[in-house]
Amino acid sequence: MSVAPWWVNWLAMVCLMTAVSAPMWLLMQSDSDTRGWLFFIVKVTAFSVGLATMFALIQQPVRRSFATALAGLNRVQRRQAATAISRGDIPRDPAVLSAAVRLATIALGVQRRAPSWAKWFQRISPILFLAFAVGDFINDKNRHALAYTVFAVLLLVSVLWSEHVRHRTQSRVDLLNSAASAAGAAPPHSAADYPALMSGRKQVLIAVAIGLTTAIFAAAVTYFADQPNRTLKRDCVNAVHGIYYFTEHKEMIDGPTILPNGPSLSAYQDWSDEINRYAAPIPEGDIGVSMHRVASLSKQALNLVRDARNDPDAPQAKTTERQINYYKIINQMYDETHQVLQACDGVFH
């Protein structure tokens, strides 16, 4: 048992929860999760802080009983009394011995007064998570299965440790009581020795309140942290639509079609306008620069078509030159679209 201030115990609980939960969350995280380490840190921190806070609040009645049992002792005596309930020599100081008896009695009383459903769930939970692990192994979800297996082992260790602590505390209670009776330092037992646990209804309300608070906090942080990803996805959606419109109109990207017998000039105009419409809202960046370049090149292609249509009697050499230049523009547009697709790779997974 620790006699440290509540916030020290709370901080230690947060660190313990983080150390246990971080590997679990990491194993459960999907390979396609693109939200990065910030989301992972927020998730683990919110879970650890929320759970530690819930435990700290639920344990307040017990801590008050411990504080009452240690009242009147100095720091060294409190530490001696706390140590005596689990190990070490029997205290010789009657005040310390009396406090140790009360502490051990309280600790044992808390374990005995735990709800039967809580004891049952603690014992059955390792089997439950082991069943989850077997199911995931069968479905080839090996990382999830490993996470469940590790968690089941941790729960089993927790159950065995709780049983060990209970038997050890009972032995120490008997030993301390015998020593206190022999020394005439046995304290009278009262209701304070067996503190009333927080009601189940109040525990549920605290759990719900903390769960909602941590969920809202985690959701808010995640929302703002994920803003760049949402912006990237939106830009990639516009870019992909623009690229699709460019590449799907095969009649527009074949050199000979710029001649008067090809698609109408208005069709080319619509083609260029649509590409520019998709590129316009994309800001400058890896995607924006390339898409704006594609849009600009589509206008150059439109101008070449317009020149060819306005000069139908141009010499063959001039017509061939225009067709070659059109091919070059189209190839440049393809090069730029490759840059866009590389920048958007994995965004839609």
Coordinates of C-alpha atoms in Angstrom, one line a residue:
M1 CA 0.0 0.0 0.0
S2 CA 1.2 3.5 -0.8
V3 CA 1.0 6.4 1.6
A4 CA 1.9 8.9 -1.1
P5 CA -0.5 11.8 -2.0
W6 CA -3.4 10.8 -4.3
W7 CA -1.9 12.7 -7.3
V8 CA 1.3 10.6 -7.0
N9 CA -0.7 7.4 -7.1
W10 CA -2.8 8.8 -9.9
L11 CA 0.3 9.7 -11.9
A12 CA 1.8 6.2 -11.3
M13 CA -1.5 4.7 -12.4
V14 CA -1.5 6.7 -15.6
C15 CA 2.1 5.6 -16.4
L16 CA 1.2 1.9 -15.7
M17 CA -1.9 2.1 -17.9
T18 CA 0.1 3.7 -20.7
A19 CA 2.8 1.1 -20.5
V20 CA 0.2 -1.7 -20.7
S21 CA -2.2 -0.2 -23.2
A22 CA 0.3 1.3 -25.7
P23 CA 1.5 -2.0 -27.0
M24 CA -2.1 -3.3 -27.2
W25 CA -3.3 -0.2 -29.2
L26 CA -0.2 -0.5 -31.4
L27 CA -0.9 -4.2 -32.3
M28 CA -4.6 -3.4 -32.8
Q29 CA -3.9 -0.5 -35.1
S30 CA -4.6 -1.2 -38.8
D31 CA -1.8 -1.0 -41.4
S32 CA -4.1 1.3 -43.4
D33 CA -4.5 3.8 -40.6
T34 CA -3.0 6.9 -42.0
R35 CA -3.7 9.2 -39.1
G36 CA -0.1 8.8 -37.8
W37 CA 1.5 8.9 -34.4
L38 CA -0.3 11.9 -33.0
F39 CA -3.6 10.1 -33.2
F40 CA -2.0 7.1 -31.5
I41 CA -0.6 9.2 -28.7
V42 CA -3.9 10.9 -28.1
K43 CA -5.8 7.6 -28.0
V44 CA -3.4 6.0 -25.5
T45 CA -3.2 9.1 -23.3
A46 CA -7.0 9.6 -23.2
F47 CA -7.5 6.0 -22.3
S48 CA -4.9 5.9 -19.6
V49 CA -5.8 9.2 -18.0
G50 CA -9.5 8.4 -18.1
L51 CA -9.1 5.0 -16.6
A52 CA -6.7 6.2 -13.9
T53 CA -9.0 9.1 -13.0
M54 CA -12.0 6.7 -12.7
F55 CA -10.0 4.4 -10.4
A56 CA -8.8 7.4 -8.3
L57 CA -12.3 8.6 -7.8
I58 CA -13.8 5.2 -7.0
Q59 CA -11.0 4.6 -4.4
Q60 CA -11.5 7.8 -2.6
P61 CA -13.6 6.2 0.3
V62 CA -10.8 3.7 0.8
R63 CA -8.1 6.3 0.8
R64 CA -10.0 8.3 3.4
S65 CA -10.2 5.3 5.6
F66 CA -6.4 4.8 5.2
A67 CA -5.8 8.4 6.1
T68 CA -8.0 8.0 9.2
A69 CA -6.0 4.9 10.3
L70 CA -2.7 6.8 9.8
A71 CA -3.8 10.0 11.6
G72 CA -1.4 11.2 14.2
L73 CA 1.7 9.5 12.7
N74 CA 4.6 11.2 11.2
R75 CA 5.9 10.4 7.7
V76 CA 8.3 7.7 8.8
Q77 CA 5.7 6.0 11.0
R78 CA 3.2 6.1 8.2
R79 CA 5.7 4.4 5.9
Q80 CA 6.5 1.8 8.5
A81 CA 2.8 1.0 9.0
A82 CA 2.2 0.7 5.3
T83 CA 5.2 -1.6 4.8
A84 CA 4.2 -3.8 7.8
I85 CA 0.9 -5.0 6.1
S86 CA 2.8 -6.8 3.4
R87 CA 6.4 -7.6 4.6
G88 CA 9.1 -6.9 7.1
D89 CA 9.4 -7.1 10.8
I90 CA 6.5 -6.4 13.1
P91 CA 6.6 -2.8 14.3
R92 CA 7.7 -2.3 17.9
D93 CA 6.1 1.1 18.2
P94 CA 2.6 0.6 19.6
A95 CA 1.2 3.4 17.5
V96 CA 2.7 2.1 14.3
L97 CA 1.6 -1.4 15.2
S98 CA -2.0 -0.3 15.9
A99 CA -2.1 1.7 12.6
A100 CA -0.7 -1.3 10.7
V101 CA -3.4 -3.6 12.1
R102 CA -6.1 -1.0 11.0
L103 CA -4.5 -0.7 7.5
A104 CA -4.3 -4.5 7.0
T105 CA -7.9 -4.9 8.2
I106 CA -9.1 -2.1 5.8
A107 CA -7.2 -3.6 2.9
L108 CA -8.7 -7.1 3.6
G109 CA -12.1 -5.7 4.1
V110 CA -12.0 -3.9 0.7
Q111 CA -11.1 -7.1 -1.0
R112 CA -13.9 -9.0 0.7
R113 CA -16.5 -6.3 0.0
A114 CA -15.9 -6.2 -3.7
P115 CA -19.1 -7.0 -5.6
S116 CA -19.5 -10.6 -6.6
W117 CA -19.9 -9.7 -10.2
A118 CA -16.6 -7.8 -10.2
K119 CA -14.8 -10.9 -8.7
W120 CA -16.5 -13.1 -11.3
F121 CA -15.6 -10.9 -14.2
Q122 CA -12.0 -10.6 -13.0
R123 CA -11.6 -14.3 -13.1
I124 CA -13.5 -14.9 -16.4
S125 CA -11.9 -12.1 -18.4
P126 CA -8.6 -13.9 -19.2
I127 CA -10.7 -16.7 -20.7
L128 CA -12.8 -14.2 -22.6
F129 CA -9.9 -12.4 -24.2
L130 CA -8.2 -15.7 -25.0
A131 CA -11.3 -16.8 -26.9
F132 CA -11.1 -13.5 -28.9
A133 CA -7.4 -14.4 -29.6
V134 CA -8.3 -17.8 -30.9
G135 CA -11.0 -16.4 -33.1
D136 CA -8.6 -13.9 -34.7
F137 CA -6.0 -16.5 -35.2
I138 CA -8.5 -18.6 -37.1
N139 CA -9.4 -15.5 -39.2
D140 CA -5.7 -14.8 -39.9
K141 CA -5.8 -11.5 -37.9
N142 CA -2.5 -12.4 -36.3
R143 CA -1.7 -8.9 -34.9
H144 CA -5.1 -8.6 -33.2
A145 CA -4.8 -12.2 -31.9
L146 CA -1.4 -11.4 -30.4
A147 CA -2.8 -8.3 -28.7
Y148 CA -5.7 -10.3 -27.2
T149 CA -3.3 -13.0 -26.1
V150 CA -0.9 -10.6 -24.4
F151 CA -3.9 -8.9 -22.7
A152 CA -5.3 -12.2 -21.5
V153 CA -1.9 -13.1 -20.0
L154 CA -1.8 -9.7 -18.3
L155 CA -5.3 -10.2 -16.9
L156 CA -4.3 -13.7 -15.7
V157 CA -1.3 -12.3 -14.0
S158 CA -3.5 -9.7 -12.4
V159 CA -5.9 -12.4 -11.1
L160 CA -3.1 -14.5 -9.7
W161 CA -1.4 -11.5 -8.1
S162 CA -4.7 -10.4 -6.5
E163 CA -5.1 -13.8 -4.9
H164 CA -1.5 -13.8 -3.7
V165 CA -2.0 -10.3 -2.2
R166 CA -5.2 -11.4 -0.5
H167 CA -3.6 -14.5 1.1
R168 CA -0.5 -12.5 2.1
T169 CA -2.7 -9.7 3.6
Q170 CA -4.7 -12.3 5.6
S171 CA -1.5 -13.8 6.9
R172 CA -0.2 -10.4 7.9
V173 CA -3.5 -9.5 9.6
D174 CA -3.3 -12.6 11.7
L175 CA 0.3 -12.0 12.6
L176 CA -0.2 -8.3 13.3
N177 CA -3.3 -9.0 15.4
S178 CA -1.4 -11.5 17.5
A179 CA 1.5 -9.1 18.0
A180 CA -0.9 -6.3 18.9
S181 CA -2.8 -8.4 21.3
A182 CA 0.4 -9.5 23.0
A183 CA 1.6 -5.9 23.2
G184 CA -1.8 -4.5 24.3
A185 CA -1.9 -2.3 21.2
A186 CA -4.8 -4.0 19.4
P187 CA -7.2 -1.2 18.2
P188 CA -10.9 -1.6 18.6
H189 CA -12.6 -2.6 15.3
S190 CA -15.3 -0.3 14.0
A191 CA -17.2 0.4 10.8
A192 CA -14.3 2.6 9.7
D193 CA -12.2 -0.6 9.5
Y194 CA -14.4 -1.8 6.7
P195 CA -15.1 1.3 4.6
A196 CA -18.3 1.3 2.6
L197 CA -17.4 1.0 -1.1
M198 CA -18.8 3.6 -3.5
S199 CA -22.2 2.5 -4.6
G200 CA -22.5 0.8 -7.9
R201 CA -24.7 3.5 -9.3
K202 CA -22.2 6.2 -8.4
Q203 CA -19.4 4.2 -9.9
V204 CA -21.4 3.8 -13.2
L205 CA -22.1 7.5 -13.2
I206 CA -18.4 8.4 -12.7
A207 CA -17.4 5.9 -15.4
V208 CA -19.9 7.3 -17.9
A209 CA -18.9 10.9 -17.1
I210 CA -15.2 10.2 -17.4
G211 CA -15.8 8.1 -20.5
L212 CA -17.7 10.9 -22.2
T213 CA -15.2 13.6 -21.2
T214 CA -12.2 11.6 -22.4
A215 CA -14.1 10.6 -25.6
I216 CA -15.0 14.3 -26.3
F217 CA -11.4 15.4 -25.6
A218 CA -9.9 12.7 -27.8
A219 CA -12.4 13.4 -30.6
A220 CA -11.7 17.1 -30.5
V221 CA -7.9 16.6 -30.6
T222 CA -8.2 14.0 -33.3
Y223 CA -10.4 16.2 -35.4
F224 CA -8.0 19.1 -35.4
A225 CA -5.0 16.8 -35.7
D226 CA -6.6 15.1 -38.7
Q227 CA -7.4 18.3 -40.4
P228 CA -4.3 18.1 -42.8
N229 CA -5.4 14.6 -43.8
R230 CA -8.9 15.7 -44.5
T231 CA -7.6 18.6 -46.6
L232 CA -5.3 16.3 -48.5
K233 CA -8.1 13.9 -49.2
R234 CA -10.3 16.7 -50.4
D235 CA -7.6 18.0 -52.7
C236 CA -6.9 14.5 -54.0
V237 CA -10.6 14.0 -54.7
N238 CA -10.6 17.1 -56.9
A239 CA -7.3 16.2 -58.5
V240 CA -8.4 12.6 -59.4
H241 CA -11.7 13.9 -60.9
G242 CA -9.7 16.4 -63.0
I243 CA -7.2 13.7 -64.1
Y244 CA -10.1 11.3 -64.9
Y245 CA -11.8 13.9 -67.0
F246 CA -8.5 14.6 -68.9
T247 CA -7.6 11.0 -69.6
E248 CA -11.1 9.6 -70.4
H249 CA -11.6 12.0 -73.3
K250 CA -9.4 10.1 -75.7
E251 CA -10.7 12.1 -78.6
M252 CA -9.1 15.2 -77.1
I253 CA -5.6 13.8 -76.6
D254 CA -4.9 12.4 -80.0
G255 CA -2.9 14.8 -82.2
P256 CA -4.8 14.5 -85.5
T257 CA -8.0 15.5 -83.9
I258 CA -6.9 19.1 -83.7
L259 CA -7.7 19.4 -87.4
P260 CA -11.1 20.6 -88.5
N261 CA -12.4 17.1 -88.9
G262 CA -11.9 16.4 -85.1
P263 CA -14.2 17.3 -82.2
S264 CA -15.7 20.7 -82.1
L265 CA -13.8 23.7 -80.7
S266 CA -16.5 24.0 -78.0
A267 CA -15.8 20.4 -77.0
Y268 CA -12.2 21.3 -76.4
Q269 CA -13.3 24.4 -74.6
D270 CA -15.5 22.3 -72.3
W271 CA -12.7 19.8 -71.8
S272 CA -10.2 22.6 -70.7
D273 CA -12.8 24.4 -68.6
E274 CA -13.7 21.2 -66.7
I275 CA -10.0 20.4 -65.9
N276 CA -9.6 24.0 -64.7
R277 CA -12.7 23.8 -62.5
Y278 CA -11.3 20.8 -60.6
A279 CA -7.8 22.3 -60.3
A280 CA -9.0 25.8 -59.1
P281 CA -9.9 24.9 -55.5
I282 CA -6.6 23.0 -54.9
P283 CA -4.1 25.2 -53.0
E284 CA -0.4 25.4 -53.9
G285 CA 1.5 22.4 -52.8
D286 CA 2.6 19.0 -54.1
I287 CA -0.8 18.4 -55.6
G288 CA -1.8 22.0 -56.4
V289 CA 1.3 22.9 -58.4
S290 CA 1.0 19.9 -60.7
M291 CA -2.8 20.2 -61.1
H292 CA -2.5 23.9 -61.9
R293 CA 0.2 23.0 -64.4
V294 CA -2.2 20.5 -66.0
A295 CA -4.9 23.1 -66.1
S296 CA -2.6 25.7 -67.7
L297 CA -1.4 23.1 -70.3
S298 CA -5.0 22.3 -71.2
K299 CA -5.5 26.0 -72.1
Q300 CA -2.3 25.9 -74.2
A301 CA -3.7 22.8 -76.0
L302 CA -7.0 24.6 -76.5
N303 CA -5.2 27.6 -78.1
L304 CA -3.3 25.2 -80.5
V305 CA -6.7 23.7 -81.5
R306 CA -8.1 27.2 -82.0
D307 CA -5.2 28.2 -84.2
A308 CA -5.5 25.0 -86.3
R309 CA -9.3 25.6 -86.8
N310 CA -8.8 29.2 -87.7
D311 CA -6.1 28.3 -90.3
P312 CA -7.5 25.3 -92.1
D313 CA -5.4 26.0 -95.2
A314 CA -2.1 26.1 -93.4
P315 CA 0.9 24.4 -95.1
Q316 CA 1.4 20.8 -94.2
A317 CA 4.6 21.6 -92.4
K318 CA 2.8 24.1 -90.1
T319 CA 0.0 21.6 -89.5
T320 CA 2.5 18.8 -88.6
E321 CA 4.3 21.3 -86.3
R322 CA 1.0 22.0 -84.5
Q323 CA 0.3 18.3 -84.1
I324 CA 3.7 17.7 -82.7
N325 CA 3.4 20.6 -80.2
Y326 CA 0.0 19.2 -79.2
Y327 CA 1.5 15.8 -78.5
K328 CA 4.2 17.5 -76.4
I329 CA 1.6 19.4 -74.3
I330 CA -0.4 16.2 -73.8
N331 CA 2.7 14.3 -72.7
Q332 CA 3.6 17.1 -70.3
M333 CA 0.1 16.9 -68.9
Y334 CA 0.5 13.1 -68.4
D335 CA 3.9 13.8 -66.6
E336 CA 2.2 16.2 -64.2
T337 CA -0.7 13.8 -63.5
H338 CA 1.9 11.1 -62.4
Q339 CA 3.2 13.6 -59.8
V340 CA -0.3 14.1 -58.5
L341 CA -1.0 10.4 -58.3
Q342 CA 2.2 9.8 -56.4
A343 CA 1.3 12.6 -53.9
C344 CA -2.2 11.0 -53.4
D345 CA -0.9 7.5 -53.1
G346 CA -2.5 5.8 -50.1
V347 CA -4.9 8.6 -49.3
F348 CA -8.0 6.6 -50.1
H349 CA -7.0 3.3 -48.4

